[in-house]
PDB file of C-alpha atoms in Angstrom:
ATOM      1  CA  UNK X 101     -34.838 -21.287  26.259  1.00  0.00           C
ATOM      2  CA  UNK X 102     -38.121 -22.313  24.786  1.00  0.00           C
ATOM      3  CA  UNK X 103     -38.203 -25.666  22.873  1.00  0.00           C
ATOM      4  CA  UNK X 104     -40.042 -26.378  20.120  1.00  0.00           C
ATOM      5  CA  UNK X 105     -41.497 -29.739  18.844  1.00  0.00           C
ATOM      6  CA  UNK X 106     -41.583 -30.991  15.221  1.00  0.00           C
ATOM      7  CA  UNK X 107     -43.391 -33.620  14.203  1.00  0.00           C
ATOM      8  CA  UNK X 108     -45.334 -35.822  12.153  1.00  0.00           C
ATOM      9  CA  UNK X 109     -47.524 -38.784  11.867  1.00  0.00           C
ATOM     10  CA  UNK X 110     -48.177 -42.047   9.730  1.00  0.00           C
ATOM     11  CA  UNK X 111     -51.433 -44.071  10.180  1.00  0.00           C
ATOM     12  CA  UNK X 112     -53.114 -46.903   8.290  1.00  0.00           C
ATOM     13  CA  UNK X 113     -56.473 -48.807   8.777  1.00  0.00           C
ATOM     14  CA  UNK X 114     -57.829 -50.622  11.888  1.00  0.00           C
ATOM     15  CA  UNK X 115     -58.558 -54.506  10.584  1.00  0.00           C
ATOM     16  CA  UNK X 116     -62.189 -54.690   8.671  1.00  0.00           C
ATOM     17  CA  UNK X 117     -63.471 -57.547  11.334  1.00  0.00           C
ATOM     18  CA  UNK X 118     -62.945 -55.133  14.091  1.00  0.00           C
ATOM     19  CA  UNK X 119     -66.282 -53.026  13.145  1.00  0.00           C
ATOM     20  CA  UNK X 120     -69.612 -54.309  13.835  1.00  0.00           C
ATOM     21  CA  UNK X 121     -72.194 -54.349  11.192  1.00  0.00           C
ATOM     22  CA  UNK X 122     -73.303 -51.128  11.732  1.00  0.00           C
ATOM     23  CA  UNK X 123     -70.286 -49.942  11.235  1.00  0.00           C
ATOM     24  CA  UNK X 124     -69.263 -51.521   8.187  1.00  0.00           C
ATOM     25  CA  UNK X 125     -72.689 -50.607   6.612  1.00  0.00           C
ATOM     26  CA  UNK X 126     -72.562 -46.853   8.008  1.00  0.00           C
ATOM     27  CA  UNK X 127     -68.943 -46.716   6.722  1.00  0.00           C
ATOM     28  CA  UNK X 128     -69.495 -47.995   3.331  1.00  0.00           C
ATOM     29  CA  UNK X 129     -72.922 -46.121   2.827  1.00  0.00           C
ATOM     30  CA  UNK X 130     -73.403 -44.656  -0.632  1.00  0.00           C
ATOM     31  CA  UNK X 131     -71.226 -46.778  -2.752  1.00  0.00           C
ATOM     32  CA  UNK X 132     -72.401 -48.244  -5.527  1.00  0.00           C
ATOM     33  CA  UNK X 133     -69.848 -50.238  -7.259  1.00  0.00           C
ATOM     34  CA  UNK X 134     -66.470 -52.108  -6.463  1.00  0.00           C
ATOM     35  CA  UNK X 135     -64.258 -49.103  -7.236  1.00  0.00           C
ATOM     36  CA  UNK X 136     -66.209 -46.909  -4.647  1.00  0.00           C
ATOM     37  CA  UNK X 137     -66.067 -49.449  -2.164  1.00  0.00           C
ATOM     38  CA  UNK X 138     -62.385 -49.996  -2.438  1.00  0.00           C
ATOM     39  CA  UNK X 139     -61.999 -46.368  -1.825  1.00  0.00           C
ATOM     40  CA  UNK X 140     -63.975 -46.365   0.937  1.00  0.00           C
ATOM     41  CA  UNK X 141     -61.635 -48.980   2.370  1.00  0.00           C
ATOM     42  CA  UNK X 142     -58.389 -47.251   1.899  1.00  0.00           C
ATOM     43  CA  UNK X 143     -59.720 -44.222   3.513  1.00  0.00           C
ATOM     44  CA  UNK X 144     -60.047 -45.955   6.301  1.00  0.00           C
ATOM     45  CA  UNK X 145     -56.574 -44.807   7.391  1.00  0.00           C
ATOM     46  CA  UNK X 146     -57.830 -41.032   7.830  1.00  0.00           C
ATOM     47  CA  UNK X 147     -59.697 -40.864  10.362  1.00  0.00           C
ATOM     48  CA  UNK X 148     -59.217 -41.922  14.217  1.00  0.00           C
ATOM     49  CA  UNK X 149     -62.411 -43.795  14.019  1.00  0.00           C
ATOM     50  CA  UNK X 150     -61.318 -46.252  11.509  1.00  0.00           C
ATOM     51  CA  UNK X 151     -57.580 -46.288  11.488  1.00  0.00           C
ATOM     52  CA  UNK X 152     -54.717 -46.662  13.896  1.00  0.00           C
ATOM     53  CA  UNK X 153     -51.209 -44.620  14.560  1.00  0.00           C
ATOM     54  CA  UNK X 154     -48.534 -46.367  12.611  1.00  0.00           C
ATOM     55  CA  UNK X 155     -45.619 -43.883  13.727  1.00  0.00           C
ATOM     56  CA  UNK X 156     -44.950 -40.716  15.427  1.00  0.00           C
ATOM     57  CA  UNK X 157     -41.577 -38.871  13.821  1.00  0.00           C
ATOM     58  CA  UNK X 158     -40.476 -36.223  16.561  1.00  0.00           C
ATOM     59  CA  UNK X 159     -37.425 -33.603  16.945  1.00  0.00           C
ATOM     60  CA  UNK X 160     -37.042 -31.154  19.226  1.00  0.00           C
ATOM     61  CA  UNK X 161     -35.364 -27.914  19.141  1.00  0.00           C
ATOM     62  CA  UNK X 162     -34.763 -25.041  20.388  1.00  0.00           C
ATOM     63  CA  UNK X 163     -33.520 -21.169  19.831  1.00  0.00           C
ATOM     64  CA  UNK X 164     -29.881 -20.357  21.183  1.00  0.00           C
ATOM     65  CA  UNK X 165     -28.118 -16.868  20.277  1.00  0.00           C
ATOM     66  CA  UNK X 166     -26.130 -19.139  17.786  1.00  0.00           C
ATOM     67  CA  UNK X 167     -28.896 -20.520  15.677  1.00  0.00           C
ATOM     68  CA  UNK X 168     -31.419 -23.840  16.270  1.00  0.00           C
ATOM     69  CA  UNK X 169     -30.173 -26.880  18.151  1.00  0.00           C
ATOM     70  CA  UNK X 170     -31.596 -30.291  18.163  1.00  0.00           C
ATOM     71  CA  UNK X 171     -31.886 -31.594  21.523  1.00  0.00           C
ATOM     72  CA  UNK X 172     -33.659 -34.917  20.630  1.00  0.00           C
ATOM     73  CA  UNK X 173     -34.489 -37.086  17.564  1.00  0.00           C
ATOM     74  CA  UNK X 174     -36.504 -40.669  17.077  1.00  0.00           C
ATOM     75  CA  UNK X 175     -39.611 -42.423  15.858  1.00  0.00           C
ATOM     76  CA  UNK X 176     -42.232 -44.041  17.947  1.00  0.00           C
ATOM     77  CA  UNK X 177     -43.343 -46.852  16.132  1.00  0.00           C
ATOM     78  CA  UNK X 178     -45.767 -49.835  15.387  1.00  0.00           C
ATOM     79  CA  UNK X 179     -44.242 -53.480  15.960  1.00  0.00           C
ATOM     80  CA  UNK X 180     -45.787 -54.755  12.172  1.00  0.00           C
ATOM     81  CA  UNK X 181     -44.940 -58.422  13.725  1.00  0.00           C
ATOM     82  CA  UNK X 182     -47.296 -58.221  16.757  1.00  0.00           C
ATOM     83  CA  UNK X 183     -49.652 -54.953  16.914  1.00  0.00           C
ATOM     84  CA  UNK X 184     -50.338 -55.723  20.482  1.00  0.00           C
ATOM     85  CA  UNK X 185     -47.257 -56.502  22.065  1.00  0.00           C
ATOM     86  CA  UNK X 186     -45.924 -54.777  25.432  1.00  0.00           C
ATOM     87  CA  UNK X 187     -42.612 -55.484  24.748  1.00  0.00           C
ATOM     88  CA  UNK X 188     -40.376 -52.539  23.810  1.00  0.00           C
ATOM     89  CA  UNK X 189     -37.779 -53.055  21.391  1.00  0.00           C
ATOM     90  CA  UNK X 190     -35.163 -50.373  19.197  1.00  0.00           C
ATOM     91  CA  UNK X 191     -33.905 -50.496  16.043  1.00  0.00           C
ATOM     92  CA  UNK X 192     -31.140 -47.681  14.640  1.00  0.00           C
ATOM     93  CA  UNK X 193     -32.662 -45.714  11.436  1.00  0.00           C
ATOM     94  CA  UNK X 194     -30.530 -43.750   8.885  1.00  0.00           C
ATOM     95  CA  UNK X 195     -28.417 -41.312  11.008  1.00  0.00           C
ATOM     96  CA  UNK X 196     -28.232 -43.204  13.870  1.00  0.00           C
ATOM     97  CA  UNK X 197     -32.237 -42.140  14.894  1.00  0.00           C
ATOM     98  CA  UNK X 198     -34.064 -44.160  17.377  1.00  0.00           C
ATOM     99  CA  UNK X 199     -37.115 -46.466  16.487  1.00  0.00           C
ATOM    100  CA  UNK X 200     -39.090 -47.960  19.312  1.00  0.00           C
ATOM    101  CA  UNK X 201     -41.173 -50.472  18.625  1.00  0.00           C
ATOM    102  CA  UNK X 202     -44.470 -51.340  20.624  1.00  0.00           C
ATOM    103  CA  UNK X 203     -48.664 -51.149  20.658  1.00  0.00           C
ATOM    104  CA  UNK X 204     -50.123 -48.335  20.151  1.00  0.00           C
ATOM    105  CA  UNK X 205     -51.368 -47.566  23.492  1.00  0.00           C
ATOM    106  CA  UNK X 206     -47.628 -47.501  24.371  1.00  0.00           C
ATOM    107  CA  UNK X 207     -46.467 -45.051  21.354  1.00  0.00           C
ATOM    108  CA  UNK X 208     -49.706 -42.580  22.654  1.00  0.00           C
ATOM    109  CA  UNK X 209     -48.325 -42.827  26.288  1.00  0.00           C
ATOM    110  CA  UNK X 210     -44.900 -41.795  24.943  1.00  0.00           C
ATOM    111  CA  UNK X 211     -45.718 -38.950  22.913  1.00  0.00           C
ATOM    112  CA  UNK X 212     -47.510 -37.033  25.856  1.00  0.00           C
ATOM    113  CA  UNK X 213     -44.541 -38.114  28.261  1.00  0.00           C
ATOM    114  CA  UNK X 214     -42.564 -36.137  25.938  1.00  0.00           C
ATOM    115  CA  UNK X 215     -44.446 -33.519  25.684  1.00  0.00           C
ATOM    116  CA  UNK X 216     -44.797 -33.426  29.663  1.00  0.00           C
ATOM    117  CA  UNK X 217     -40.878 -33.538  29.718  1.00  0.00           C
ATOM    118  CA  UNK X 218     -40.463 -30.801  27.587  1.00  0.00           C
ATOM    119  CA  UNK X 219     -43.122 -28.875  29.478  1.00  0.00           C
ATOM    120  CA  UNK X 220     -45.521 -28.650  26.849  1.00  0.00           C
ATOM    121  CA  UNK X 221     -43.223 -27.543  23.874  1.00  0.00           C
ATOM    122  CA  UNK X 222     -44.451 -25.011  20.696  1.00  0.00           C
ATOM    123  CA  UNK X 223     -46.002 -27.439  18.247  1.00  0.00           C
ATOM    124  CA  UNK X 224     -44.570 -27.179  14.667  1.00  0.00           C
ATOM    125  CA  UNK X 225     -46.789 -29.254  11.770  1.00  0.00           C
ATOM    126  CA  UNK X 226     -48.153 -28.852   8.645  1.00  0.00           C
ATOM    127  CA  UNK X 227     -51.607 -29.784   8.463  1.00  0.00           C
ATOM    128  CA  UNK X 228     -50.897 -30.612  12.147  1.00  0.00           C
ATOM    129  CA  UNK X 229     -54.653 -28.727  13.907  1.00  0.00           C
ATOM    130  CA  UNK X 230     -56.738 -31.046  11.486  1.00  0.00           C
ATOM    131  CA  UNK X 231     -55.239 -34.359  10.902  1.00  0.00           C
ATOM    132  CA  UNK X 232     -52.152 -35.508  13.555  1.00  0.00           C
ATOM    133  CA  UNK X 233     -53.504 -33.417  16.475  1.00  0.00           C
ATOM    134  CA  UNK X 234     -57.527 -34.521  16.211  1.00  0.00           C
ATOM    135  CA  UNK X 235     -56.034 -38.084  15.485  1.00  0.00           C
ATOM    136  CA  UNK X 236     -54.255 -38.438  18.796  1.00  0.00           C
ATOM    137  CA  UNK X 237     -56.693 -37.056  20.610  1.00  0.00           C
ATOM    138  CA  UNK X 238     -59.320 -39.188  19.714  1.00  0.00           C
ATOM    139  CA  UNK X 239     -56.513 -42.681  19.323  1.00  0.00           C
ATOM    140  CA  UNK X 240     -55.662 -41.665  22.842  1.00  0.00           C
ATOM    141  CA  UNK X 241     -59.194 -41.799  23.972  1.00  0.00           C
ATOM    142  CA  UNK X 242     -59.608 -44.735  22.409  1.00  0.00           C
ATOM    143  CA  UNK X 243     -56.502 -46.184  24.032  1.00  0.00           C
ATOM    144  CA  UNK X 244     -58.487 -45.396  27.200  1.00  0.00           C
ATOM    145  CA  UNK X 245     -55.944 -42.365  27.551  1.00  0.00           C
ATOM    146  CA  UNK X 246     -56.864 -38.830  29.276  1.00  0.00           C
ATOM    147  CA  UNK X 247     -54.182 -36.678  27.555  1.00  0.00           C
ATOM    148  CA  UNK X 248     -52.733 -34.332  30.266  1.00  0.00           C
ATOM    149  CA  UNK X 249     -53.074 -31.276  28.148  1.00  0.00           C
ATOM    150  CA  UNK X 250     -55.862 -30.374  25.516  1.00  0.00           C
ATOM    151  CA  UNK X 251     -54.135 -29.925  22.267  1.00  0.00           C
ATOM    152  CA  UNK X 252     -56.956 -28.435  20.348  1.00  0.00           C
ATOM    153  CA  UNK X 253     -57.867 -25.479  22.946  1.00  0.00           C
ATOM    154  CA  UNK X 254     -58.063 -22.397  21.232  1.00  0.00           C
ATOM    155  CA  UNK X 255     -60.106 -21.265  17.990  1.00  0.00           C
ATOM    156  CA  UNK X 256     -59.556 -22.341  13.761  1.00  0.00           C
ATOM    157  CA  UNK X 257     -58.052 -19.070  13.670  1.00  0.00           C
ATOM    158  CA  UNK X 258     -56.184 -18.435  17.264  1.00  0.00           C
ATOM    159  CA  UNK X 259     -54.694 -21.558  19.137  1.00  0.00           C
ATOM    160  CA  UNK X 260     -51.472 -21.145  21.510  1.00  0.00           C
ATOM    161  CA  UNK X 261     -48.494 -22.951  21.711  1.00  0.00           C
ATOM    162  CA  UNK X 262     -49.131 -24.524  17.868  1.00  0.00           C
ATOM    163  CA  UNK X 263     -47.705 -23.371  14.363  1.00  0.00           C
ATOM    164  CA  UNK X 264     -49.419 -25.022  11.840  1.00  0.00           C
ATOM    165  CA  UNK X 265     -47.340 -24.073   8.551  1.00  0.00           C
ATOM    166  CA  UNK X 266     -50.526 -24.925   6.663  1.00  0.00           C
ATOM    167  CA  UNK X 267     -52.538 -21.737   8.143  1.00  0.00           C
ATOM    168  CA  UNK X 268     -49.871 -19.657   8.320  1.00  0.00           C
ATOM    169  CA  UNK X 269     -49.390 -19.991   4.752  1.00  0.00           C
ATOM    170  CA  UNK X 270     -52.848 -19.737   3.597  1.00  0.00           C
ATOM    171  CA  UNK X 271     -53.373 -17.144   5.897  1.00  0.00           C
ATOM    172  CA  UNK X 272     -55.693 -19.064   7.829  1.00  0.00           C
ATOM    173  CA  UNK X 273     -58.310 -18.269   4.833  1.00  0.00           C
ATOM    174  CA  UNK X 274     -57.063 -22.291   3.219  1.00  0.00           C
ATOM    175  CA  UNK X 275     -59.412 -22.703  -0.007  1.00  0.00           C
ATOM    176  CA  UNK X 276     -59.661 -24.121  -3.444  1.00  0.00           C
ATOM    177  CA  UNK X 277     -59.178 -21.377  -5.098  1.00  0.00           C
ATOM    178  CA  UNK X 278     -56.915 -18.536  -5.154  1.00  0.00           C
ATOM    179  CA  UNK X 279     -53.890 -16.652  -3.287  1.00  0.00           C
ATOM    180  CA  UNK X 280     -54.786 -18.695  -0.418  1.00  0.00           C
ATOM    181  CA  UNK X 281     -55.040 -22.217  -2.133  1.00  0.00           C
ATOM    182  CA  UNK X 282     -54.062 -24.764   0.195  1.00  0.00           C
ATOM    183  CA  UNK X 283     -51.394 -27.334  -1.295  1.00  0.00           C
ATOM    184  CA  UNK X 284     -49.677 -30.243  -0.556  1.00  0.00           C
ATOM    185  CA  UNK X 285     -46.631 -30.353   1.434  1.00  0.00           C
ATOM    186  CA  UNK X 286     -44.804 -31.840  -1.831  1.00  0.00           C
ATOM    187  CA  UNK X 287     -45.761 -28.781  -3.676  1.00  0.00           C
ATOM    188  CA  UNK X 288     -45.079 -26.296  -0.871  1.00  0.00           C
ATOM    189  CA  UNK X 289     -41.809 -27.979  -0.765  1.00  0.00           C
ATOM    190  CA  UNK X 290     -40.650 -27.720  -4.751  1.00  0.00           C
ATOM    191  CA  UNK X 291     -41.967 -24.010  -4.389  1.00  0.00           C
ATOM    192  CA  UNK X 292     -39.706 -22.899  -1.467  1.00  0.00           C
ATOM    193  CA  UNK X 293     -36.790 -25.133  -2.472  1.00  0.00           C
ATOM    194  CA  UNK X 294     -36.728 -27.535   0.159  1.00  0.00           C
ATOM    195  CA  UNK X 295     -36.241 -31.458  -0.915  1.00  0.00           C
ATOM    196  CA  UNK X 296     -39.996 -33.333  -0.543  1.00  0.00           C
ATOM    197  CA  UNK X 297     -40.026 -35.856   1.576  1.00  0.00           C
ATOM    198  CA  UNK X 298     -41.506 -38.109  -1.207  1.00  0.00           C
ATOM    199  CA  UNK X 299     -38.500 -37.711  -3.563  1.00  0.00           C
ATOM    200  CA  UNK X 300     -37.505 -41.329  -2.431  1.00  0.00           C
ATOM    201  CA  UNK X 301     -40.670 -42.424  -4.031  1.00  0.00           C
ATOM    202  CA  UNK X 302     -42.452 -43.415  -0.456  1.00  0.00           C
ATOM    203  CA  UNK X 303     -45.536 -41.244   0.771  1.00  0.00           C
ATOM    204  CA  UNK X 304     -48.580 -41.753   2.786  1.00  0.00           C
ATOM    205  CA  UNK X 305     -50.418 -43.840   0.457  1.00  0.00           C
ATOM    206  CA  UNK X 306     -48.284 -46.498   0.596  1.00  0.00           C
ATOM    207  CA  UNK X 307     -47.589 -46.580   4.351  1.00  0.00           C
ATOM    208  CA  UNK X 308     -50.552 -49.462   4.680  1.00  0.00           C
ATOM    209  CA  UNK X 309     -49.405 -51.692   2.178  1.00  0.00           C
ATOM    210  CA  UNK X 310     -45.536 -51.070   3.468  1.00  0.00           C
ATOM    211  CA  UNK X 311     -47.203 -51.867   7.184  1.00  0.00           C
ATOM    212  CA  UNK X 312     -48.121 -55.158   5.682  1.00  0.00           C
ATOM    213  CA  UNK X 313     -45.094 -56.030   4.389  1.00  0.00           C
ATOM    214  CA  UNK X 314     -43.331 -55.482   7.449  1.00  0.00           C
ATOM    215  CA  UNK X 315     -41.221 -52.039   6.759  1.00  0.00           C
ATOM    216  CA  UNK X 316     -41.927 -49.991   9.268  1.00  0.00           C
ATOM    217  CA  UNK X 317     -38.087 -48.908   8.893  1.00  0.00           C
ATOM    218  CA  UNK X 318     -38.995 -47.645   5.449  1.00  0.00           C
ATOM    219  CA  UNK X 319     -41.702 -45.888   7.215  1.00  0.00           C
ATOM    220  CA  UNK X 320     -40.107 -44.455   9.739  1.00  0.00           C
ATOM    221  CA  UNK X 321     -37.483 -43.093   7.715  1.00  0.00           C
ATOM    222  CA  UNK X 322     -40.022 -41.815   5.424  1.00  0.00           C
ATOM    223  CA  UNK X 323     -41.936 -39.923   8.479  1.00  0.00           C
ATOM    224  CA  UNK X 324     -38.309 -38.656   9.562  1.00  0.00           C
ATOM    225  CA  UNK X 325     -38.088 -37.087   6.624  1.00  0.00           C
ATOM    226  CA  UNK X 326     -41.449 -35.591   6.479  1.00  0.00           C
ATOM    227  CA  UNK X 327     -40.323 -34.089  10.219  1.00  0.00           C
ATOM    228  CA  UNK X 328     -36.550 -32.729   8.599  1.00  0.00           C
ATOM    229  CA  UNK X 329     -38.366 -31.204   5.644  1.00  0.00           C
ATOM    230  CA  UNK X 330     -41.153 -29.480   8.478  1.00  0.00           C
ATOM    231  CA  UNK X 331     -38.754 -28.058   9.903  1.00  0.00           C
ATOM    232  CA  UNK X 332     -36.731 -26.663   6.969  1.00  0.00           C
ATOM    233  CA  UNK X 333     -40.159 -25.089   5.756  1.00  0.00           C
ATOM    234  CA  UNK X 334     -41.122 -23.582   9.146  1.00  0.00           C
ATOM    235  CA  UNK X 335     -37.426 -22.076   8.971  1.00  0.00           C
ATOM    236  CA  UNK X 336     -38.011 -20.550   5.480  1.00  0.00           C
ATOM    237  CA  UNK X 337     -41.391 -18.974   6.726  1.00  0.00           C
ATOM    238  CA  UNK X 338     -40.016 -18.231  10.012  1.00  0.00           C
ATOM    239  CA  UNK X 339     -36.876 -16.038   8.204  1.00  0.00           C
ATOM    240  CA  UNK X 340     -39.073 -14.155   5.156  1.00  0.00           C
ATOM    241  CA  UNK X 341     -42.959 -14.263   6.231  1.00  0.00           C
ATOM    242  CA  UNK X 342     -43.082 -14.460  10.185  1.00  0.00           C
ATOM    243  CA  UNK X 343     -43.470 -11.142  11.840  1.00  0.00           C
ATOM    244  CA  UNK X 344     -43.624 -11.783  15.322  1.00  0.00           C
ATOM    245  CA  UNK X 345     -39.729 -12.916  16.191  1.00  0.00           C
ATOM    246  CA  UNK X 346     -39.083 -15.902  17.517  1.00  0.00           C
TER     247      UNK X 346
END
């Protein structure tokens, strides 16, 4: 049976002191006052130039003559208490999930041993070809990590072994304006019915300052939830706007 994998990322900024000049000054280009420049800062977290992978939420699944079953649930995660530690340690989230703790490095490793275990698995994201995907990529080349398969093959409008709920429902045509406005995952959620991830009152913006004060529990759960609520809306598209049967 063919397995699919859910799943969802949280990142925050690499340390300020880490960039050289250049950097800073090439990063921070174009502000003019203090409100600008504190922007700049925060946005940091975005990109895989600038910020780091906090957590990795994952669940896999697959398709049975009875309905979906979940084979595997758990959260890859940073150790807030030493960034670059080796050590591997587990904590129990809500619902008896999984958290490892370790580096970085180590989280990247584990997500592509997965994915190698699972023999390359059908991708399910939102938003997943231009943010989570890019990200590790480009973390795991950082890491000084050749990832065994190249996630981004393919074209913006024709890439195997990936659904991306966010093309499929702007019709790959995502713009400002429009049938095909792209939204949030919070509003695609209310729309469809589905409970946001947010409604605990956590969401990305906060995962930095949370990272800093040490709850990377709080984060996990809140990327476990982002992964449950994936899945629920890639079920509701799958069941009244997917015409190729999975």
């Amino acid at each position: 049976m063919k397995q699919f994998l859910i799943f969802d990322i949280e990142t925050g900024p690499l340390d300020w002191d880490v960039f050289s000049d250049s950097q800073k000054e090439y990063w921070l280009r174009g502000t003019t006052n203090e409100k600008e420049v504190e922007d700049k800062m925060f946005m940091r977290a975005l990109t895989p130039m600038t910020g780091k992978i906090v957590c990795i939420g994952m669940m896999i699944v697959e398709k049975s003559e009875t309905g979906w079953n979940t084979l595997k649930k758990g959260v890859l995660a940073l150790n807030p208490e030493d960034t670059t530690t080796t050590e591997i340690t587990t904590e129990l989230l809500v619902n008896d999930i999984k958290m490892q703790l370790s580096n970085e490095k180590k989280i990247i490793e584990d997500f592509w041993k997965i994915l190698q275990y699972y023999r390359q698995p059908t991708l399910i994201t939102f938003n997943g070809r231009n943010f989570d995907i890019p990200f590790i990529m480009l973390r795991s080349a950082i890491n000084k990590i050749r990832p065994p398969f190249n996630l981004m093959t393919g074209t913006k409008f024709n890439y195997p072994n990936h659904i991306d709920l966010i093309d499929e429902l702007t019709y790959y045509n995502g713009s400002q304006y429009g049938a095909t406005r792209k939204f949030n995952f919070d509003f695609y959620a209310h729309s469809f019915g589905i409970v946001s991830p947010k409604a605990q009152g956590v969401d990305g913006s906060k995962v930095h300052i949370m990272f800093d004060e040490g709850k990377i529990k709080e984060i996990s759960e809140y990327c476990m939830r982002d992964v449950d609520a994936t899945f629920e809306l890639f079920l509701f598209w799958n069941e009244y706007l997917n015409f190729n049967s999975i």
